[in-house]
Coordinates of C-alpha atoms in Angstrom, one line a residue:
Chain A
X791 CA 34.7 21.4 -5.9
X792 CA 32.3 18.5 -5.2
X793 CA 33.3 15.9 -2.7
X794 CA 32.9 13.1 -5.2
X795 CA 32.6 13.4 -8.9
X796 CA 31.8 10.4 -11.1
X797 CA 32.4 10.8 -14.8
X798 CA 31.4 8.4 -17.6
X799 CA 31.7 5.4 -15.3
X800 CA 31.2 2.1 -17.0
X801 CA 31.3 -1.5 -15.6
X802 CA 31.1 -4.4 -18.0
X803 CA 30.0 -7.9 -17.1
X804 CA 30.8 -10.4 -19.9
X805 CA 29.3 -8.7 -22.9
X806 CA 26.8 -6.5 -21.1
X807 CA 27.3 -3.1 -19.5
X808 CA 26.1 -3.3 -15.9
X809 CA 26.8 0.4 -15.5
X810 CA 26.9 2.4 -18.7
X811 CA 28.2 6.0 -18.8
X812 CA 27.1 7.2 -15.4
X813 CA 28.1 10.7 -14.3
X814 CA 27.1 12.6 -11.1
X815 CA 28.4 14.8 -8.2
X816 CA 28.0 14.6 -4.5
X817 CA 28.6 17.8 -2.5
X818 CA 29.8 17.8 1.1
X819 CA 27.0 17.0 3.6
X820 CA 24.6 16.1 0.8
X821 CA 22.5 13.0 0.6
X822 CA 22.1 11.6 -2.9
X823 CA 19.5 8.9 -3.2
X824 CA 20.0 6.2 -5.9
X825 CA 16.9 4.2 -6.7
X826 CA 16.4 1.3 -9.1
X827 CA 15.3 -2.3 -9.3
X828 CA 17.4 -5.4 -9.1
X829 CA 19.8 -5.6 -12.0
X830 CA 19.7 -1.9 -12.6
X831 CA 23.4 -1.6 -11.7
X832 CA 23.1 0.5 -8.5
X833 CA 25.1 -1.9 -6.3
X834 CA 27.7 -2.4 -9.0
X835 CA 28.0 1.4 -9.2
X836 CA 28.7 1.6 -5.5
X837 CA 31.3 -1.1 -5.7
X838 CA 33.0 0.5 -8.6
X839 CA 33.3 3.8 -6.7
X840 CA 35.1 2.2 -3.8
X841 CA 37.1 0.1 -6.3
X842 CA 35.6 -3.3 -5.4
X843 CA 34.6 -3.7 -9.1
X844 CA 36.8 -2.9 -12.1
X845 CA 35.5 0.0 -14.1
X846 CA 36.3 2.6 -16.8
X847 CA 35.7 6.3 -16.5
X848 CA 36.8 8.6 -13.7
X849 CA 36.1 8.9 -10.0
X850 CA 37.4 12.2 -8.5
X851 CA 37.7 12.3 -4.8
X852 CA 38.0 15.9 -3.5
X853 CA 39.5 16.8 -6.9
X854 CA 41.9 14.0 -7.1
X855 CA 41.7 10.9 -9.3
X856 CA 40.8 8.1 -6.9
X857 CA 42.4 5.5 -9.1
X858 CA 45.8 7.2 -8.9
X859 CA 45.9 7.7 -5.1
X860 CA 48.6 5.8 -3.2
X861 CA 50.4 5.7 0.1
X862 CA 49.2 8.2 2.6
X863 CA 46.6 9.8 0.3
X864 CA 45.0 6.4 -0.4
X865 CA 44.9 5.6 3.3
X866 CA 43.2 9.0 3.9
X867 CA 40.7 8.4 1.2
X868 CA 39.9 4.9 2.7
X869 CA 39.2 6.6 6.0
X870 CA 37.0 9.2 4.4
X871 CA 35.0 7.0 2.2
X872 CA 33.1 4.2 4.0
X873 CA 30.4 1.8 3.0
X874 CA 27.5 0.1 4.8
X875 CA 26.2 -3.1 3.2
X876 CA 22.7 -4.7 3.0
X877 CA 23.3 -7.9 4.9
X878 CA 24.6 -6.8 8.3
X879 CA 25.3 -10.4 9.5
X880 CA 27.2 -11.4 6.4
X881 CA 29.3 -8.3 6.4
X882 CA 30.6 -8.8 9.9
X883 CA 33.4 -11.1 10.9
X884 CA 31.7 -13.9 13.0
X885 CA 34.7 -14.3 15.2
X886 CA 34.8 -10.7 16.4
X887 CA 32.7 -9.2 19.1
X888 CA 30.7 -6.1 18.2
X889 CA 33.3 -3.9 19.9
X890 CA 36.2 -5.6 18.1
X891 CA 34.4 -5.1 14.8
X892 CA 34.0 -1.4 15.5
X893 CA 37.6 -1.1 16.6
X894 CA 39.0 -2.8 13.5
X895 CA 38.9 0.1 11.0
X896 CA 40.6 2.3 13.6
X897 CA 43.3 -0.3 14.1
X898 CA 43.9 -0.6 10.3
X899 CA 43.4 2.9 9.1
X900 CA 44.5 5.0 12.1
X901 CA 47.2 3.0 13.8
X902 CA 48.6 6.2 15.3
X903 CA 45.7 6.1 17.8
X904 CA 46.8 4.2 20.9
X905 CA 44.9 1.4 22.5
X906 CA 43.4 3.4 25.4
X907 CA 42.1 6.2 23.1
X908 CA 40.8 3.6 20.7
X909 CA 38.9 1.8 23.4
X910 CA 37.4 5.1 24.5
X911 CA 36.3 6.0 20.9
X912 CA 34.7 2.5 20.5
X913 CA 32.8 2.8 23.7
X914 CA 31.5 6.3 22.7
X915 CA 30.5 5.0 19.2
X916 CA 28.8 1.9 20.7
X917 CA 26.6 4.2 22.9
X918 CA 26.0 6.6 20.0
X919 CA 24.5 3.8 17.8
X920 CA 22.3 2.6 20.7
X921 CA 24.2 -0.5 21.8
X922 CA 25.0 -1.3 25.5
X923 CA 28.4 -2.3 26.7
X924 CA 27.0 -5.8 27.2
X925 CA 26.0 -6.0 23.6
X926 CA 29.4 -4.7 22.6
X927 CA 30.8 -7.9 24.0
X928 CA 28.6 -10.2 22.0
X929 CA 29.2 -11.9 18.6
X930 CA 27.1 -11.2 15.5
X931 CA 25.1 -14.4 15.7
X932 CA 24.0 -13.4 19.2
X933 CA 22.5 -10.1 18.0
X934 CA 19.4 -9.2 16.0
X935 CA 19.6 -8.0 12.4
X936 CA 19.0 -4.4 13.5
X937 CA 21.7 -4.6 16.2
X938 CA 24.2 -6.0 13.6
X939 CA 23.4 -3.1 11.3
X940 CA 24.1 -0.7 14.1
X941 CA 27.5 -2.3 14.3
X942 CA 28.0 -1.9 10.6
X943 CA 27.1 1.8 10.8
X944 CA 29.4 2.2 13.8
X945 CA 32.3 0.6 11.9
X946 CA 31.7 2.9 9.0
X947 CA 31.4 6.0 11.0
X948 CA 34.3 5.5 13.5
X949 CA 37.0 6.7 11.1
X950 CA 35.2 10.0 10.6
X951 CA 34.2 9.6 6.9
X952 CA 33.3 12.4 4.6
X953 CA 31.1 10.2 2.5
X954 CA 29.1 7.2 3.6
X955 CA 27.8 4.9 0.8
X956 CA 24.8 2.9 2.1
X957 CA 23.9 0.0 -0.1
X958 CA 20.3 -1.1 0.8
X959 CA 21.1 -0.6 4.5
X960 CA 17.6 -1.4 5.8
X961 CA 16.3 -3.9 3.1
X962 CA 16.8 -7.0 5.2
X963 CA 15.3 -5.5 8.4
X964 CA 11.7 -5.6 9.7
X965 CA 9.6 -2.4 9.1
X966 CA 9.5 -1.5 12.8
X967 CA 13.4 -1.6 12.9
X968 CA 13.9 0.2 9.5
X969 CA 12.8 3.5 10.8
X970 CA 15.2 3.2 13.8
X971 CA 18.2 2.6 11.5
X972 CA 17.2 5.4 9.0
X973 CA 16.8 7.9 11.8
X974 CA 20.2 6.9 13.3
X975 CA 21.9 7.4 9.9
X976 CA 20.3 10.8 9.4
X977 CA 21.3 11.9 13.0
X978 CA 24.9 10.7 12.6
X979 CA 25.1 12.4 9.2
X980 CA 23.9 15.7 10.6
X981 CA 26.2 15.6 13.6
X982 CA 29.3 14.8 11.6
X983 CA 28.5 16.6 8.3
X984 CA 28.9 13.4 6.4
X985 CA 27.6 13.1 2.8
X986 CA 25.7 10.0 1.8
X987 CA 25.1 8.0 -1.3
X988 CA 21.9 6.2 -0.2
X989 CA 21.1 3.2 -2.5
X990 CA 17.8 1.5 -2.1
X991 CA 14.9 0.0 -4.0
X992 CA 12.6 1.3 -1.2
X993 CA 11.2 4.6 -2.4
X994 CA 9.7 5.6 0.9
X995 CA 13.1 5.3 2.6
X996 CA 14.8 7.2 -0.2
X997 CA 12.2 9.9 0.0
X998 CA 12.9 10.3 3.7
X999 CA 16.7 10.7 3.5
X1000 CA 17.6 12.3 0.2
X1001 CA 18.2 15.8 -0.9
X1002 CA 18.6 14.8 -4.6
X1003 CA 17.7 11.5 -6.3
X1004 CA 19.0 9.6 -9.2
X1005 CA 16.8 6.9 -10.9
X1006 CA 18.8 4.1 -12.5
X1007 CA 17.4 1.7 -15.0
X1008 CA 19.4 -0.9 -17.0
X1009 CA 22.7 0.6 -16.1
X1010 CA 21.8 4.2 -16.9
X1011 CA 20.6 7.2 -15.0
X1012 CA 17.2 7.9 -16.6
X1013 CA 16.2 10.7 -14.3
X1014 CA 17.8 13.0 -11.7
X1015 CA 16.3 15.8 -9.7
X1016 CA 15.5 17.2 -6.3
X1017 CA 13.4 15.0 -4.0
X1018 CA 10.4 17.2 -4.5
X1019 CA 10.8 17.1 -8.3
X1020 CA 11.1 13.3 -8.5
X1021 CA 8.2 12.5 -6.2
X1022 CA 5.8 15.3 -7.2
X1023 CA 6.5 15.6 -10.9
X1024 CA 8.4 12.6 -12.2
X1025 CA 9.4 13.2 -15.9
X1026 CA 10.6 9.8 -17.1
X1027 CA 8.1 7.0 -17.8
X1028 CA 10.2 4.5 -15.8
X1029 CA 10.2 6.8 -12.7
X1030 CA 6.4 7.1 -13.1
X1031 CA 5.9 3.3 -13.4
X1032 CA 8.2 2.8 -10.3
X1033 CA 6.2 5.3 -8.2
X1034 CA 2.9 3.9 -9.4
X1035 CA 3.8 0.3 -8.4
X1036 CA 4.4 1.1 -4.7
X1037 CA 1.4 -0.3 -2.8
X1038 CA -0.2 2.0 -0.3
X1039 CA -2.7 1.2 2.5
X1040 CA -6.0 0.8 0.6
Chain B
X500 CA -19.5 -30.9 3.9
X501 CA -21.7 -27.8 4.0
X502 CA -20.5 -24.8 2.1
X503 CA -20.3 -22.6 5.1
X504 CA -17.9 -24.7 7.1
X505 CA -14.3 -23.4 7.0
X506 CA -11.8 -24.7 4.4
X507 CA -9.1 -24.7 7.1
X508 CA -9.6 -24.6 10.8
X509 CA -6.8 -24.3 13.3
X510 CA -7.3 -24.7 17.0
X511 CA -4.8 -23.9 19.8
X512 CA -1.9 -24.7 17.6
X513 CA 1.5 -24.6 19.3
X514 CA 4.9 -25.1 17.7
X515 CA 8.2 -25.5 19.4
X516 CA 11.7 -26.5 18.5
X517 CA 13.8 -28.7 20.7
X518 CA 17.2 -27.2 21.5
X519 CA 20.3 -28.9 20.1
X520 CA 22.4 -30.5 22.7
X521 CA 21.4 -31.0 26.3
X522 CA 23.5 -28.3 28.1
X523 CA 21.8 -26.8 31.1
X524 CA 19.9 -23.6 30.4
X525 CA 19.0 -24.6 26.9
X526 CA 15.3 -24.0 26.5
X527 CA 13.1 -25.0 23.6
X528 CA 12.2 -22.2 21.2
X529 CA 8.5 -21.5 20.9
X530 CA 7.5 -20.3 17.5
X531 CA 3.7 -20.4 17.9
X532 CA 2.2 -20.1 21.4
X533 CA -1.4 -21.1 20.8
X534 CA -3.2 -19.9 17.7
X535 CA -6.8 -20.5 16.6
X536 CA -8.2 -19.4 13.2
X537 CA -10.5 -20.4 10.5
X538 CA -10.4 -19.7 6.7
X539 CA -13.8 -19.6 5.1
X540 CA -14.3 -21.0 1.5
X541 CA -13.2 -18.4 -1.1
X542 CA -12.1 -16.0 1.5
X543 CA -8.7 -14.2 1.5
X544 CA -7.2 -14.1 5.0
X545 CA -4.1 -11.9 5.4
X546 CA -1.6 -12.9 8.1
X547 CA 0.7 -10.0 9.1
X548 CA 3.7 -10.1 11.4
X549 CA 7.4 -9.4 11.5
X550 CA 10.1 -12.0 11.3
X551 CA 9.9 -14.3 14.3
X552 CA 6.2 -13.7 14.9
X553 CA 5.4 -17.3 14.0
X554 CA 3.4 -16.6 10.9
X555 CA 5.3 -19.0 8.6
X556 CA 5.8 -21.8 11.2
X557 CA 2.0 -21.8 11.9
X558 CA 1.2 -22.8 8.3
X559 CA 4.2 -25.1 7.9
X560 CA 3.0 -26.9 11.0
X561 CA -0.6 -27.1 9.7
X562 CA 0.6 -28.8 6.5
X563 CA 3.1 -31.1 8.3
X564 CA 6.1 -29.4 6.7
X565 CA 8.1 -28.6 9.9
X566 CA 11.7 -29.8 10.1
X567 CA 12.8 -32.5 12.5
X568 CA 13.2 -31.7 16.2
X569 CA 10.0 -29.7 16.1
X570 CA 6.7 -30.4 18.0
X571 CA 3.3 -29.2 16.9
X572 CA 0.2 -29.7 19.1
X573 CA -3.4 -28.6 18.8
X574 CA -5.8 -29.4 16.0
X575 CA -5.9 -28.7 12.3
X576 CA -8.9 -29.5 10.2
X577 CA -8.8 -29.2 6.4
X578 CA -12.0 -29.8 4.4
X579 CA -13.4 -31.6 7.5
X580 CA -10.6 -34.0 8.1
X581 CA -8.0 -33.8 10.9
X582 CA -4.6 -33.4 9.3
X583 CA -2.2 -32.4 12.2
X584 CA 0.3 -35.2 12.8
X585 CA -1.0 -37.4 10.0
X586 CA 1.7 -39.4 8.2
X587 CA 3.2 -38.0 5.0
X588 CA 1.5 -40.5 2.7
X589 CA -1.9 -39.4 4.0
X590 CA -1.0 -35.7 3.9
X591 CA 0.3 -36.1 0.3
X592 CA -3.3 -37.0 -0.8
X593 CA -4.2 -33.3 -0.2
X594 CA -0.9 -31.4 -0.3
X595 CA -0.2 -30.1 -3.8
X596 CA -3.7 -30.9 -4.9
X597 CA -6.4 -29.6 -2.5
X598 CA -4.0 -27.3 -0.6
X599 CA -0.8 -25.7 -1.9
X600 CA 1.8 -23.4 -0.4
X601 CA 4.1 -21.0 -2.2
X602 CA 7.1 -19.2 -0.7
X603 CA 9.2 -16.1 -1.0
X604 CA 12.0 -17.7 -3.0
X605 CA 10.4 -19.6 -5.9
X606 CA 13.6 -21.6 -6.4
X607 CA 12.9 -23.5 -3.2
X608 CA 9.8 -25.0 -4.8
X609 CA 11.3 -25.7 -8.2
X610 CA 13.6 -28.6 -9.1
X611 CA 16.7 -27.1 -10.8
X612 CA 17.3 -30.0 -13.3
X613 CA 13.7 -30.4 -14.5
X614 CA 12.0 -28.5 -17.3
X615 CA 9.3 -26.1 -16.3
X616 CA 6.6 -28.0 -18.3
X617 CA 7.3 -31.3 -16.7
X618 CA 7.4 -29.8 -13.2
X619 CA 3.9 -28.4 -13.6
X620 CA 2.6 -31.5 -15.4
X621 CA 4.0 -33.9 -12.7
X622 CA 1.4 -32.7 -10.2
X623 CA -1.5 -33.7 -12.4
X624 CA 0.1 -37.1 -13.3
X625 CA 0.7 -37.8 -9.6
X626 CA -2.5 -36.5 -8.1
X627 CA -5.1 -36.9 -10.8
X628 CA -3.7 -39.9 -12.6
X629 CA -3.5 -37.9 -15.9
X630 CA -1.3 -39.1 -18.8
X631 CA 1.9 -37.1 -19.3
X632 CA 0.5 -36.0 -22.7
X633 CA -2.7 -34.6 -21.2
X634 CA -0.9 -33.2 -18.2
X635 CA 1.6 -31.3 -20.4
X636 CA -1.2 -29.8 -22.4
X637 CA -2.8 -28.6 -19.2
X638 CA 0.5 -27.3 -18.0
X639 CA 0.8 -25.2 -21.2
X640 CA -2.7 -23.8 -20.6
X641 CA -1.8 -23.0 -17.0
X642 CA 1.3 -21.1 -18.0
X643 CA -0.8 -19.0 -20.4
X644 CA -3.4 -18.5 -17.6
X645 CA -0.7 -17.2 -15.2
X646 CA 0.5 -14.8 -18.1
X647 CA 3.9 -16.4 -18.7
X648 CA 4.9 -14.9 -22.1
X649 CA 5.9 -17.4 -24.8
X650 CA 4.5 -20.3 -22.7
X651 CA 5.4 -22.9 -25.3
X652 CA 9.1 -22.0 -25.2
X653 CA 9.1 -21.6 -21.4
X654 CA 7.8 -25.2 -21.0
X655 CA 11.1 -26.5 -22.3
X656 CA 13.3 -24.2 -20.2
X657 CA 14.9 -24.8 -16.8
X658 CA 14.2 -22.6 -13.7
X659 CA 17.6 -20.8 -13.9
X660 CA 16.7 -19.5 -17.3
X661 CA 13.7 -17.5 -15.9
X662 CA 13.7 -14.2 -14.0
X663 CA 12.5 -14.2 -10.4
X664 CA 9.1 -12.8 -11.4
X665 CA 8.5 -15.5 -14.0
X666 CA 9.6 -18.2 -11.6
X667 CA 7.0 -17.0 -9.1
X668 CA 4.4 -17.1 -11.9
X669 CA 5.5 -20.7 -12.6
X670 CA 5.2 -21.8 -8.9
X671 CA 1.7 -20.1 -8.8
X672 CA 0.8 -22.1 -11.9
X673 CA 2.1 -25.3 -10.3
X674 CA 0.2 -24.7 -7.1
X675 CA -3.1 -24.1 -9.0
X676 CA -2.9 -26.9 -11.6
X677 CA -5.0 -29.4 -9.5
X678 CA -7.6 -26.7 -8.7
X679 CA -6.9 -26.4 -4.9
X680 CA -9.5 -25.3 -2.3
X681 CA -6.8 -23.3 -0.5
X682 CA -3.6 -21.6 -1.5
X683 CA -1.2 -20.4 1.2
X684 CA 1.1 -17.7 -0.2
X685 CA 4.0 -16.9 2.2
X686 CA 5.7 -13.6 1.3
X687 CA 5.1 -14.3 -2.4
X688 CA 6.3 -10.9 -3.6
X689 CA 8.9 -10.0 -1.0
X690 CA 11.9 -11.0 -3.1
X691 CA 10.5 -9.3 -6.2
X692 CA 10.9 -5.8 -7.6
X693 CA 8.1 -3.4 -6.8
X694 CA 6.8 -3.3 -10.5
X695 CA 6.8 -7.1 -10.6
X696 CA 5.2 -7.3 -7.1
X697 CA 2.3 -5.3 -8.5
X698 CA 1.9 -7.8 -11.3
X699 CA 2.0 -10.9 -9.0
X700 CA -0.6 -9.3 -6.7
X701 CA -2.9 -8.8 -9.7
X702 CA -2.3 -12.4 -10.8
X703 CA -3.2 -13.7 -7.4
X704 CA -6.3 -11.6 -7.4
X705 CA -7.5 -12.8 -10.8
X706 CA -6.6 -16.5 -10.2
X707 CA -8.4 -16.5 -6.9
X708 CA -11.7 -15.6 -8.4
X709 CA -11.1 -17.8 -11.4
X710 CA -10.3 -20.9 -9.3
X711 CA -12.8 -20.0 -6.6
X712 CA -10.3 -20.9 -3.8
X713 CA -9.5 -19.6 -0.4
X714 CA -6.2 -17.6 -0.1
X715 CA -4.0 -17.1 2.9
X716 CA -1.6 -14.3 2.2
X717 CA 1.3 -14.1 4.7
X718 CA 3.4 -10.9 4.7
X719 CA 5.3 -8.5 6.8
X720 CA 3.8 -5.7 4.7
X721 CA 0.4 -4.4 5.6
X722 CA 0.1 -2.5 2.3
X723 CA 0.6 -5.7 0.3
X724 CA -1.8 -7.7 2.4
X725 CA -4.3 -4.9 2.2
X726 CA -4.4 -5.2 -1.6
X727 CA -6.1 -8.7 -1.4
X728 CA -7.3 -9.6 2.1
X729 CA -10.9 -9.3 3.3
X730 CA -9.8 -10.2 6.8
X731 CA -6.4 -9.7 8.5
X732 CA -4.9 -11.4 11.5
X733 CA -1.9 -9.7 13.1
X734 CA 0.6 -11.9 14.8
X735 CA 3.2 -11.0 17.5
X736 CA 5.5 -13.3 19.4
X737 CA 3.6 -16.5 18.3
X738 CA 0.1 -15.3 19.0
X739 CA -2.7 -13.5 17.2
X740 CA -3.0 -10.1 18.8
X741 CA -5.7 -8.7 16.6
X742 CA -8.0 -10.0 13.9
X743 CA -10.8 -8.5 12.0
X744 CA -12.1 -7.1 8.7
X745 CA -9.3 -5.6 6.6
X746 CA -10.8 -2.1 6.5
X747 CA -11.1 -2.1 10.3
X748 CA -7.5 -3.3 10.9
X749 CA -6.1 -0.8 8.4
X750 CA -8.1 2.2 9.4
X751 CA -9.3 1.7 12.9
X752 CA -6.8 -0.7 14.6
X753 CA -7.5 -1.5 18.3
X754 CA -4.2 -3.1 19.3
X755 CA -1.3 -0.7 19.8
X756 CA 1.0 -3.1 17.9
X757 CA -1.2 -3.0 14.9
X758 CA -1.3 0.8 15.0
X759 CA 2.5 0.9 15.4
X760 CA 3.1 -1.4 12.5
X761 CA 0.7 0.6 10.3
X762 CA 2.6 3.8 11.1
X763 CA 5.9 2.1 10.1
X764 CA 4.5 0.7 6.9
X765 CA 6.0 2.7 4.0
X766 CA 3.3 4.6 2.1
X767 CA 4.2 7.3 -0.4
X768 CA 0.7 8.8 -0.3
X769 CA 1.3 10.0 3.3
X770 CA 2.9 13.4 3.9
X771 CA 6.6 13.3 4.6
X772 CA 7.4 13.4 8.4
X773 CA 10.6 14.9 9.7
X774 CA 11.6 11.4 11.0
X775 CA 10.7 7.9 10.0
X776 CA 8.0 6.5 12.3
X777 CA 9.5 3.7 14.5
X778 CA 8.6 1.2 17.1
X779 CA 11.2 1.2 19.8
X780 CA 12.8 -2.0 21.1
X781 CA 12.4 -5.4 19.6
X782 CA 10.2 -8.4 19.9
X783 CA 11.0 -11.1 22.5
X784 CA 13.1 -14.0 21.4
X785 CA 11.6 -17.5 20.8
X786 CA 13.3 -18.9 23.9
X787 CA 12.2 -16.1 26.2
X788 CA 9.5 -16.7 28.8
X789 CA 6.8 -14.2 28.3
X790 CA 4.9 -12.8 31.3
X791 CA 1.9 -10.8 30.7
X792 CA 1.5 -9.1 27.3
X793 CA 4.4 -9.9 24.9
X794 CA 4.2 -6.4 23.5
X795 CA 4.1 -4.5 26.8
X796 CA 7.9 -3.7 26.9
X797 CA 7.5 -1.7 23.6
X798 CA 3.9 -0.5 24.1
X799 CA 3.2 3.2 24.7
X800 CA 0.0 2.4 26.6
X801 CA 1.4 -0.4 28.8
X802 CA 0.4 -0.3 32.5
X803 CA 1.4 -2.5 35.5
X804 CA -1.3 -5.0 34.7
X805 CA 0.2 -5.6 31.2
X806 CA 3.4 -6.9 32.7
X807 CA 1.7 -9.6 34.8
X808 CA -1.5 -10.6 33.2
X809 CA -1.7 -11.9 29.6
X810 CA -4.6 -10.3 27.7
X811 CA -6.9 -12.9 26.1
X812 CA -8.0 -12.6 22.5
X813 CA -11.5 -11.4 22.9
X814 CA -14.0 -11.5 20.1
X815 CA -17.0 -9.4 19.5
X816 CA -19.4 -9.1 16.6
X817 CA -20.1 -5.7 15.2
X818 CA -23.5 -4.4 14.1
X819 CA -22.7 -5.4 10.5
X820 CA -22.2 -9.0 11.7
X821 CA -18.4 -9.0 11.2
X822 CA -16.3 -10.6 13.9
X823 CA -13.3 -8.8 15.3
X824 CA -10.9 -9.7 18.1
X825 CA -8.2 -8.1 20.1
X826 CA -5.9 -9.2 22.8
X827 CA -5.2 -6.0 24.8
X828 CA -6.1 -4.6 28.3
X829 CA -6.1 -1.1 27.0
X830 CA -7.2 -1.2 23.3
X831 CA -7.1 2.1 21.3
X832 CA -10.8 1.8 20.6
X833 CA -13.5 0.3 22.7

C-alpha cells in the first residue's frame, strides 16, 4: 500500500482547470520530485493534497480516504502530513520566537505531551536544524531567510511526519544557502524515514533530492520517470525544452 | 569624448542608510563600502553577488535612485559628466534616455493604468521632443524589435494583461527607445521561468549589438551572467572581491568566495554529487563592523592575518593585456 495515493485529482479556478486529472503514488521513505514552471499547477496540487484548496478526485492516505477522516484519525493524519512553504518569513508568525513556532505544532497536535517534554523536544530539534539556543529566542524578522527556513523545517518535522511536502523550499534563498537547506532536508529524511513530495522549478535541486520525478505542464503530468530516466533520456518535448533552457557555466 | 573613455566610471562609492530613531546602539547600515569600477563603451560587465552584497544599491546610488535617509559618497561619471548627488532635474536629462535601468519585477517600472504603447512612447516625447504620433509609431516598431507578438494589439493593452515575460520585454523596449549608451539590468530574469529566462537573455544579447550600448548585468546567478558578460565583478559585503575577464572568473577564480559561489551555482552538466555543494555560514550584516577580510569567517583558507588586515583589491595585467583584480591574502592562484 502506498503512503499517499492521488487519483484523478482536479482543481478548477473559474473556468480553467489548474490541476487536471492528476494521479500518482508516493511510497514510504521515497522522494518524489515535482517540476514545472509557474502556472503549471504544482503548488495548487500540493495545497489540494493537504486540503487547503477544494478539489475533486481522491486522495488516499495510508489506504484511507483523506477527505473522510475525522476526529482522532484526522488529527493523526495532520501530524503525519506536513508542509514546508517557499517564503519562510511569511509562513512564520511574526509574534512568536523561533522556539515558540517550533513548539506550536506539538501544542496543537500532540497535547498529551507535557510542557517539560515539549521543551526538551524543541531544544533537540533546534539543535538538529542548526540553530543555537540564542537564535531560538529570536523573532523571524531578526533572522536570515535561511534561518527562518530552518525553523519552517523544524516546525514540520517536530510532529514526526510520514510525508513532508516541500513547496519550493529553497527558491527564495541565496545559492550558498540553498545547498545547506537541501542537505538538511535530505539528512532529516534519512534519519526519520520520511517520504517527500519535493516541488520546485529548480531542476538542479530536484535532481539532487528525488528518486522519481513528475513533470507538470498546464495542470497535467506530461512525463514521469526515475531521476536517471528524466535527466538522461527525457521523452516528452516539454521536459526536453525545460532541461535545455537551464543555463550552465559557459 | 574619446571613444576609449568609459561610459560609466565609479570611484570609491560608499552607500549607507541612517538608522530609524536615535536609540543608543543603532548603527547606520552600510550597503556599499567603497567600490570603484568602469564600464567601457559597448562592453557587458556582469556584477555577481548574493542578497545584501550591495550590487543593486551600488547602481541605484550611481543613478541617484536611493531612497531618503541614505547617503552616497564618492564619484560617479557618466559620459564624462559628474552625476553623483546632482539634482533630479539634471539627472533626468540622462536617466531614461542615455542610461536606463530595468529590474527583477517589471511591474515596478510599469504604470498600471497606462496603455503599453503610451508608456513606451512617453519616453520619446519627454526626452526627444517627438510628437505623440511619431512616438507611438516608434513604440510599435520597438515592440516588434523586442519580439512582442501581436505588437499592434499589445500597444493598447494594460500591464496586467501581459505575462511576466512579455512585461519584461516591454520594459526592455521602454529602456531602449531613446537609444541609451548604457543599460543596467538588475536580475532581469530572476522572476521568470527558465524557458522565458533563456529568451530574455537572447533578447538582451541581440539588442545589445543592435543598439551598440554598454550593458551592466546584475545577478546572483553566475551561469546567467556568464551567458552575456565579457567581464565579471564579484561583490561580497559591499565590496568587489574579484574582477576580471569572464572566462577567468568562471574557470580560474582566484578568490575563495568566487570559487565557493561557482561550486554552489546549479549546473546540470556537472556530475551529480552525493551532497549539494555549500558555503557554510552567512555573510556579515550591513550594520556589522568588519575587521579584516569580510569573507574570513566562512573561508576555508583563512589564516590569522585575514581576521585583522583587510586585503586590498590588487590589479594586475595578464600577458594578453586583460586586467584582473583580487582582494585576498591567500588567493587560489598566484
